[in-house]
mmCIF file of C-alpha atoms in Angstrom:
data_model
loop_
_atom_site.group_PDB
_atom_site.id
_atom_site.type_symbol
_atom_site.label_atom_id
_atom_site.label_comp_id
_atom_site.label_asym_id
_atom_site.label_seq_id
_atom_site.Cartn_x
_atom_site.Cartn_y
_atom_site.Cartn_z
ATOM 1 C CA MET A 286 108.514 -86.855 130.879
ATOM 2 C CA ARG A 287 108.753 -87.216 127.156
ATOM 3 C CA THR A 288 112.258 -87.254 125.801
ATOM 4 C CA VAL A 289 112.908 -84.601 123.169
ATOM 5 C CA GLU A 290 113.649 -86.375 119.947
ATOM 6 C CA THR A 291 116.723 -85.327 118.008
ATOM 7 C CA GLU A 292 116.041 -84.668 114.345
ATOM 8 C CA PRO A 293 118.493 -86.373 111.989
ATOM 9 C CA ARG A 294 121.013 -84.120 110.345
ATOM 10 C CA THR A 295 120.510 -83.477 106.643
ATOM 11 C CA GLU A 296 123.681 -81.530 105.822
ATOM 12 C CA GLN A 297 126.470 -83.258 103.950
ATOM 13 C CA SER A 298 129.940 -83.606 105.445
ATOM 14 C CA SER A 299 133.231 -83.674 103.587
ATOM 15 C CA ASP A 300 134.831 -85.435 106.539
ATOM 16 C CA THR A 301 135.591 -89.116 106.148
ATOM 17 C CA ASN A 302 133.258 -89.753 109.085
ATOM 18 C CA GLY A 303 130.351 -87.979 107.359
ATOM 19 C CA ALA A 304 128.508 -91.144 106.399
ATOM 20 C CA ARG A 305 128.842 -92.495 109.916
ATOM 21 C CA VAL A 306 127.441 -89.241 111.382
ATOM 22 C CA ARG A 307 124.439 -89.339 109.037
ATOM 23 C CA ARG A 308 123.685 -92.881 110.205
ATOM 24 C CA LEU A 309 124.129 -92.014 113.897
ATOM 25 C CA PHE A 310 121.470 -89.315 114.212
ATOM 26 C CA PRO A 311 118.541 -91.391 112.893
ATOM 27 C CA THR A 312 119.624 -94.096 115.337
ATOM 28 C CA LYS A 313 119.421 -91.616 118.229
ATOM 29 C CA ARG A 314 115.983 -90.568 117.038
ATOM 30 C CA ARG A 315 114.787 -94.166 117.049
ATOM 31 C CA GLY A 316 116.245 -94.584 120.537
ATOM 32 C CA ALA A 317 114.285 -91.557 121.783
ATOM 33 C CA ARG A 318 111.089 -92.948 120.291
ATOM 34 C CA THR A 319 111.696 -96.286 121.971
ATOM 35 C CA ARG A 320 112.247 -94.561 125.337
ATOM 36 C CA ASN A 321 109.033 -92.604 124.922
ATOM 37 C CA ARG A 322 107.095 -95.745 124.022
ATOM 38 C CA ILE A 323 108.444 -97.560 127.086
ATOM 39 C CA ILE A 324 107.610 -94.627 129.380
ATOM 40 C CA ASP A 325 104.080 -94.363 127.974
ATOM 41 C CA ALA A 326 103.442 -98.073 128.460
ATOM 42 C CA ALA A 327 104.974 -98.148 131.937
ATOM 43 C CA ALA A 328 103.091 -95.030 133.040
ATOM 44 C CA ALA A 329 99.762 -96.614 132.123
ATOM 45 C CA LEU A 330 100.604 -99.738 134.125
ATOM 46 C CA PHE A 331 102.005 -97.874 137.149
ATOM 47 C CA ALA A 332 98.949 -95.611 137.214
ATOM 48 C CA ALA A 333 96.752 -98.683 137.596
ATOM 49 C CA ARG A 334 98.831 -100.802 139.993
ATOM 50 C CA PRO A 335 101.634 -100.409 142.576
ATOM 51 C CA SER A 336 105.093 -100.672 141.066
ATOM 52 C CA ASP A 337 105.859 -103.956 142.817
ATOM 53 C CA LYS A 338 102.844 -105.495 141.070
ATOM 54 C CA VAL A 339 104.113 -104.569 137.603
ATOM 55 C CA THR A 340 106.803 -106.669 135.947
ATOM 56 C CA VAL A 341 109.422 -105.707 133.402
ATOM 57 C CA SER A 342 107.996 -108.352 131.081
ATOM 58 C CA GLU A 343 104.569 -106.707 131.242
ATOM 59 C CA ILE A 344 106.019 -103.310 130.451
ATOM 60 C CA ALA A 345 108.040 -104.703 127.566
ATOM 61 C CA ALA A 346 105.007 -106.461 126.101
ATOM 62 C CA ALA A 347 102.878 -103.313 126.395
ATOM 63 C CA ALA A 348 105.593 -101.208 124.755
ATOM 64 C CA GLY A 349 106.369 -103.750 122.048
ATOM 65 C CA VAL A 350 110.022 -104.077 123.037
ATOM 66 C CA PHE A 351 112.312 -106.701 124.540
ATOM 67 C CA PRO A 352 112.882 -106.658 128.335
ATOM 68 C CA ASN A 353 116.601 -106.009 127.852
ATOM 69 C CA GLN A 354 115.744 -102.782 126.010
ATOM 70 C CA ILE A 355 114.244 -101.460 129.247
ATOM 71 C CA THR A 356 117.493 -102.193 131.043
ATOM 72 C CA TYR A 357 119.453 -100.615 128.216
ATOM 73 C CA HIS A 358 117.485 -97.358 128.231
ATOM 74 C CA PHE A 359 116.721 -97.001 131.949
ATOM 75 C CA GLY A 360 119.085 -99.241 133.874
ATOM 76 C CA SER A 361 116.383 -100.720 136.093
ATOM 77 C CA LYS A 362 112.643 -100.937 136.648
ATOM 78 C CA ASP A 363 113.006 -98.566 139.599
ATOM 79 C CA SER A 364 114.524 -95.880 137.394
ATOM 80 C CA LEU A 365 111.782 -96.395 134.816
ATOM 81 C CA PHE A 366 109.172 -96.108 137.566
ATOM 82 C CA ILE A 367 110.493 -92.657 138.518
ATOM 83 C CA HIS A 368 110.517 -91.504 134.899
ATOM 84 C CA SER A 369 106.966 -92.782 134.448
ATOM 85 C CA ALA A 370 105.650 -91.263 137.682
ATOM 86 C CA PHE A 371 106.843 -87.810 136.701
ATOM 87 C CA ALA A 372 105.555 -88.273 133.157
ATOM 88 C CA LEU A 373 102.100 -88.778 134.667
ATOM 89 C CA LEU A 374 102.486 -85.713 136.882
ATOM 90 C CA LEU A 375 103.652 -83.479 134.033
ATOM 91 C CA ARG A 376 100.602 -84.467 132.001
ATOM 92 C CA ASP A 377 98.366 -83.662 134.950
ATOM 93 C CA ALA A 378 100.202 -80.358 135.444
ATOM 94 C CA GLY A 379 98.970 -79.256 132.034
ATOM 95 C CA ARG A 380 95.378 -79.757 133.156
ATOM 96 C CA ILE A 381 96.070 -77.932 136.432
ATOM 97 C CA GLU A 382 97.370 -74.949 134.491
ATOM 98 C CA GLY A 383 94.215 -74.930 132.393
ATOM 99 C CA VAL A 384 92.055 -74.711 135.507
ATOM 100 C CA GLY A 385 93.919 -71.715 136.841
ATOM 101 C CA MET A 386 93.787 -69.781 133.594
ATOM 102 C CA ARG A 387 89.983 -69.662 133.620
ATOM 103 C CA LEU A 388 89.767 -67.697 136.880
ATOM 104 C CA SER A 389 89.809 -63.931 137.214
ATOM 105 C CA THR A 390 90.655 -63.296 140.882
ATOM 106 C CA ALA A 391 93.816 -64.226 142.743
ATOM 107 C CA GLU A 392 91.883 -65.862 145.578
ATOM 108 C CA ALA A 393 89.862 -68.022 143.194
ATOM 109 C CA PHE A 394 93.059 -68.945 141.364
ATOM 110 C CA ARG A 395 94.816 -70.017 144.579
ATOM 111 C CA ARG A 396 91.899 -72.115 145.775
ATOM 112 C CA ALA A 397 91.183 -73.776 142.445
ATOM 113 C CA VAL A 398 94.801 -74.728 141.808
ATOM 114 C CA ALA A 399 95.220 -76.102 145.343
ATOM 115 C CA ARG A 400 91.973 -78.065 145.182
ATOM 116 C CA THR A 401 92.852 -79.551 141.789
ATOM 117 C CA VAL A 402 96.371 -80.547 142.847
ATOM 118 C CA LEU A 403 95.128 -82.347 145.947
ATOM 119 C CA VAL A 404 92.969 -84.671 143.841
ATOM 120 C CA THR A 405 95.527 -85.151 141.066
ATOM 121 C CA PRO A 406 95.747 -88.936 140.570
ATOM 122 C CA SER A 407 99.451 -88.961 139.723
ATOM 123 C CA LEU A 408 100.598 -87.381 142.996
ATOM 124 C CA PRO A 409 100.484 -90.613 145.061
ATOM 125 C CA VAL A 410 102.532 -92.300 142.315
ATOM 126 C CA VAL A 411 105.133 -89.532 142.526
ATOM 127 C CA ILE A 412 105.205 -89.831 146.327
ATOM 128 C CA SER A 413 106.058 -93.510 145.903
ATOM 129 C CA ALA A 414 108.805 -92.559 143.446
ATOM 130 C CA LEU A 415 110.263 -90.065 145.920
ATOM 131 C CA ALA A 416 110.216 -92.677 148.680
ATOM 132 C CA LEU A 417 111.969 -95.146 146.396
ATOM 133 C CA ALA A 418 114.714 -92.640 145.621
ATOM 134 C CA ARG A 419 115.179 -91.976 149.333
ATOM 135 C CA ALA A 420 115.693 -95.689 149.917
ATOM 136 C CA LYS A 421 118.023 -95.994 146.916
ATOM 137 C CA PRO A 422 120.302 -92.932 146.735
ATOM 138 C CA ALA A 423 121.623 -93.947 143.318
ATOM 139 C CA LEU A 424 118.239 -92.884 141.932
ATOM 140 C CA GLY A 425 118.582 -89.395 143.407
ATOM 141 C CA PRO A 426 119.864 -87.752 140.200
ATOM 142 C CA VAL A 427 116.845 -89.083 138.288
ATOM 143 C CA VAL A 428 114.450 -87.496 140.775
ATOM 144 C CA LYS A 429 116.463 -84.281 140.867
ATOM 145 C CA GLY A 430 116.217 -83.919 137.100
ATOM 146 C CA HIS A 431 112.464 -84.411 137.065
ATOM 147 C CA LEU A 432 111.833 -82.104 140.007
ATOM 148 C CA SER A 433 113.927 -79.417 138.348
ATOM 149 C CA LEU A 434 111.823 -79.728 135.208
ATOM 150 C CA LEU A 435 108.580 -79.585 137.202
ATOM 151 C CA PHE A 436 109.728 -76.463 139.045
ATOM 152 C CA ARG A 437 110.859 -74.754 135.844
ATOM 153 C CA MET A 438 107.559 -75.457 134.098
ATOM 154 C CA SER A 439 105.554 -74.276 137.107
ATOM 155 C CA GLU A 440 107.678 -71.160 137.468
ATOM 156 C CA ARG A 441 107.217 -70.300 133.804
ATOM 157 C CA HIS A 442 103.445 -70.767 134.064
ATOM 158 C CA LEU A 443 103.255 -68.662 137.222
ATOM 159 C CA GLU A 444 105.206 -65.840 135.617
ATOM 160 C CA ASN A 445 102.883 -65.952 132.594
ATOM 161 C CA VAL A 446 99.828 -65.716 134.858
ATOM 162 C CA LEU A 447 101.296 -62.843 136.842
ATOM 163 C CA GLY A 448 102.139 -61.000 133.654
ATOM 164 C CA LEU A 449 98.696 -61.497 132.115
ATOM 165 C CA ARG A 450 96.713 -60.583 135.211
ATOM 166 C CA GLY A 451 99.016 -58.031 136.777
ATOM 167 C CA TRP A 452 99.075 -59.992 140.047
ATOM 168 C CA LEU A 453 101.908 -59.977 142.578
ATOM 169 C CA ILE A 454 103.659 -62.499 144.806
ATOM 170 C CA ASP A 455 105.557 -61.831 148.032
ATOM 171 C CA ARG A 456 108.676 -63.841 147.156
ATOM 172 C CA SER A 457 110.488 -65.071 144.077
ATOM 173 C CA SER A 458 108.591 -67.245 141.617
ATOM 174 C CA ARG A 459 111.054 -70.079 142.273
ATOM 175 C CA GLN A 460 110.331 -69.969 146.017
ATOM 176 C CA GLU A 461 106.605 -69.786 145.329
ATOM 177 C CA VAL A 462 106.451 -72.930 143.211
ATOM 178 C CA LYS A 463 108.914 -74.959 145.315
ATOM 179 C CA THR A 464 107.012 -74.126 148.507
ATOM 180 C CA PHE A 465 103.706 -75.025 146.886
ATOM 181 C CA TRP A 466 104.837 -78.374 145.478
ATOM 182 C CA ALA A 467 106.642 -79.323 148.700
ATOM 183 C CA ALA A 468 103.422 -78.656 150.628
ATOM 184 C CA ALA A 469 101.394 -80.645 148.084
ATOM 185 C CA PHE A 470 103.737 -83.643 148.317
ATOM 186 C CA GLY A 471 103.616 -83.460 152.103
ATOM 187 C CA ALA A 472 99.822 -83.276 152.127
ATOM 188 C CA ILE A 473 99.513 -86.389 149.985
ATOM 189 C CA LEU A 474 102.131 -88.225 152.054
ATOM 190 C CA ILE A 475 100.186 -87.531 155.244
ATOM 191 C CA ALA A 476 96.941 -88.661 153.624
ATOM 192 C CA GLU A 477 98.616 -91.827 152.289
ATOM 193 C CA SER A 478 99.971 -92.625 155.758
ATOM 194 C CA GLY A 479 96.435 -93.200 157.003
ATOM 195 C CA TYR A 480 96.227 -90.133 159.231
ATOM 196 C CA PRO A 481 92.524 -89.324 159.730
ATOM 197 C CA GLY A 482 91.046 -86.343 157.974
ATOM 198 C CA THR A 483 90.281 -85.063 154.490
ATOM 199 C CA HIS A 484 91.702 -82.580 152.032
ATOM 200 C CA ALA A 485 89.322 -80.015 153.508
ATOM 201 C CA ASP A 486 91.536 -80.000 156.623
ATOM 202 C CA LEU A 487 94.467 -78.673 154.599
ATOM 203 C CA ASP A 488 95.072 -75.096 153.490
ATOM 204 C CA LEU A 489 97.317 -75.735 150.516
ATOM 205 C CA ALA A 490 96.040 -72.514 148.945
ATOM 206 C CA GLY A 491 97.524 -70.668 151.919
ATOM 207 C CA THR A 492 101.033 -71.579 150.782
ATOM 208 C CA LEU A 493 100.542 -69.339 147.726
ATOM 209 C CA THR A 494 101.085 -65.603 148.089
ATOM 210 C CA ILE A 495 99.507 -64.608 144.750
ATOM 211 C CA ARG A 496 97.449 -61.441 145.173
ATOM 212 C CA GLU A 497 96.028 -58.481 143.280
ATOM 213 C CA ARG A 498 97.753 -55.126 143.253
ATOM 214 C CA GLY A 499 96.643 -52.541 145.784
#
């Protein structure tokens, strides 16, 4: 997830702390850029190798920062891993949305979105991040924040699709997207566990209630 950068303030202040305030905001902007650069570098490494095979030194070198800057901005490599995993998923989510928008029937939309999600390369990385947070409860708030963002983005996209196409769902948009993503995570977890079978054995599309009117 890319951190929103704060633009530096340009207004003048008559307060005695005005000069200090004007210096502070550019510093925050640089900090946001550094965080983004670290996440981008870490995401590329975590996408290629398991997290335990990636070192903080490698991430720092790839991002062009010092290792202690990673600790400063993220607290630990585990926290950075979660941020990076969801950054990968949010990028993939944009491509998933593009697939769905090209289809004209609700059934085709459901099937295409489900099929695309099941082969999304970032999902196994996110599953590992979720497992890590389960083992280390202190990381729970990090996961909660990213899941909330994912659900909000998905809900907004779903509502846009429903509005454009005039389609209906049988429950709230929040329930629709949370049920879908929970099923997708579970499907990947089962596949990663080594249970025999393929994605064709799963009816992820069946978790969506999107349908035409009438």
